[in-house]
Amino acid sequence: MAEQKTTDAQKKATQAYRERNREKTRQQSAKSAAKTYINKYCGLDDLNELKKLIEEREKELQNE
């Protein structure tokens, strides 16, 4: 059987952090998924679509 590399105390601390910072961990997860999609799975058509979405979002944020 494989040894645990993470202690139970560390697992509890990590879980407590995630519960206290739900929105931050959600954002980090989404950002990571977006990067993975772009770098590993995205085709040229997909990249062009994402560029348009990014440009639209930039305009929205600039108008706030």
Coordinates of C-alpha atoms in Angstrom, one line a residue:
M1 CA 0.0 0.0 0.0
A2 CA 1.3 3.5 -0.9
E3 CA 2.3 5.9 1.9
Q4 CA 0.3 9.1 2.3
K5 CA 2.4 12.1 1.4
T6 CA 0.0 14.6 2.9
T7 CA -0.7 14.5 6.6
D8 CA -4.2 14.5 8.0
A9 CA -3.6 17.9 9.6
Q10 CA -2.6 19.3 6.2
K11 CA -5.6 17.9 4.5
K12 CA -7.9 19.5 7.2
A13 CA -6.1 22.8 6.9
T14 CA -6.4 22.7 3.1
Q15 CA -10.1 21.9 3.3
A16 CA -10.7 24.7 5.9
Y17 CA -8.9 27.2 3.6
R18 CA -11.1 26.2 0.6
E19 CA -14.3 26.5 2.7
R20 CA -13.2 30.0 3.9
N21 CA -12.2 31.1 0.5
R22 CA -14.7 29.5 -1.8
E23 CA -14.9 32.3 -4.4
K24 CA -11.1 32.6 -4.6
T25 CA -10.6 28.8 -5.1
R26 CA -13.4 28.8 -7.7
Q27 CA -11.7 31.5 -9.6
Q28 CA -8.3 29.8 -9.4
S29 CA -9.9 26.5 -10.7
A30 CA -11.6 28.3 -13.6
K31 CA -8.4 30.1 -14.6
S32 CA -6.5 26.8 -14.5
A33 CA -9.1 25.1 -16.6
A34 CA -9.1 27.9 -19.2
K35 CA -5.3 27.8 -19.5
T36 CA -5.3 24.0 -19.9
Y37 CA -8.0 24.3 -22.6
I38 CA -6.1 26.9 -24.5
N39 CA -2.7 25.2 -24.3
K40 CA -3.8 21.6 -24.9
Y41 CA -7.1 21.4 -26.7
C42 CA -7.9 24.6 -28.4
G43 CA -7.9 24.9 -32.2
L44 CA -7.5 28.0 -34.3
D45 CA -11.2 28.6 -34.7
D46 CA -11.7 28.2 -30.9
L47 CA -8.8 30.7 -30.3
N48 CA -10.4 33.3 -32.6
E49 CA -13.8 32.9 -30.8
L50 CA -12.0 33.3 -27.4
K51 CA -10.2 36.4 -28.7
K52 CA -13.6 38.0 -29.5
L53 CA -15.0 37.1 -26.1
I54 CA -11.9 38.6 -24.4
E55 CA -12.2 41.8 -26.4
E56 CA -15.9 42.1 -25.5
R57 CA -15.1 41.5 -21.8
E58 CA -12.3 44.1 -21.9
K59 CA -14.8 46.7 -23.3
E60 CA -17.3 45.9 -20.6
L61 CA -14.7 46.3 -17.9
Q62 CA -13.4 49.6 -19.3
N63 CA -16.9 51.0 -19.3
E64 CA -17.4 50.3 -15.6

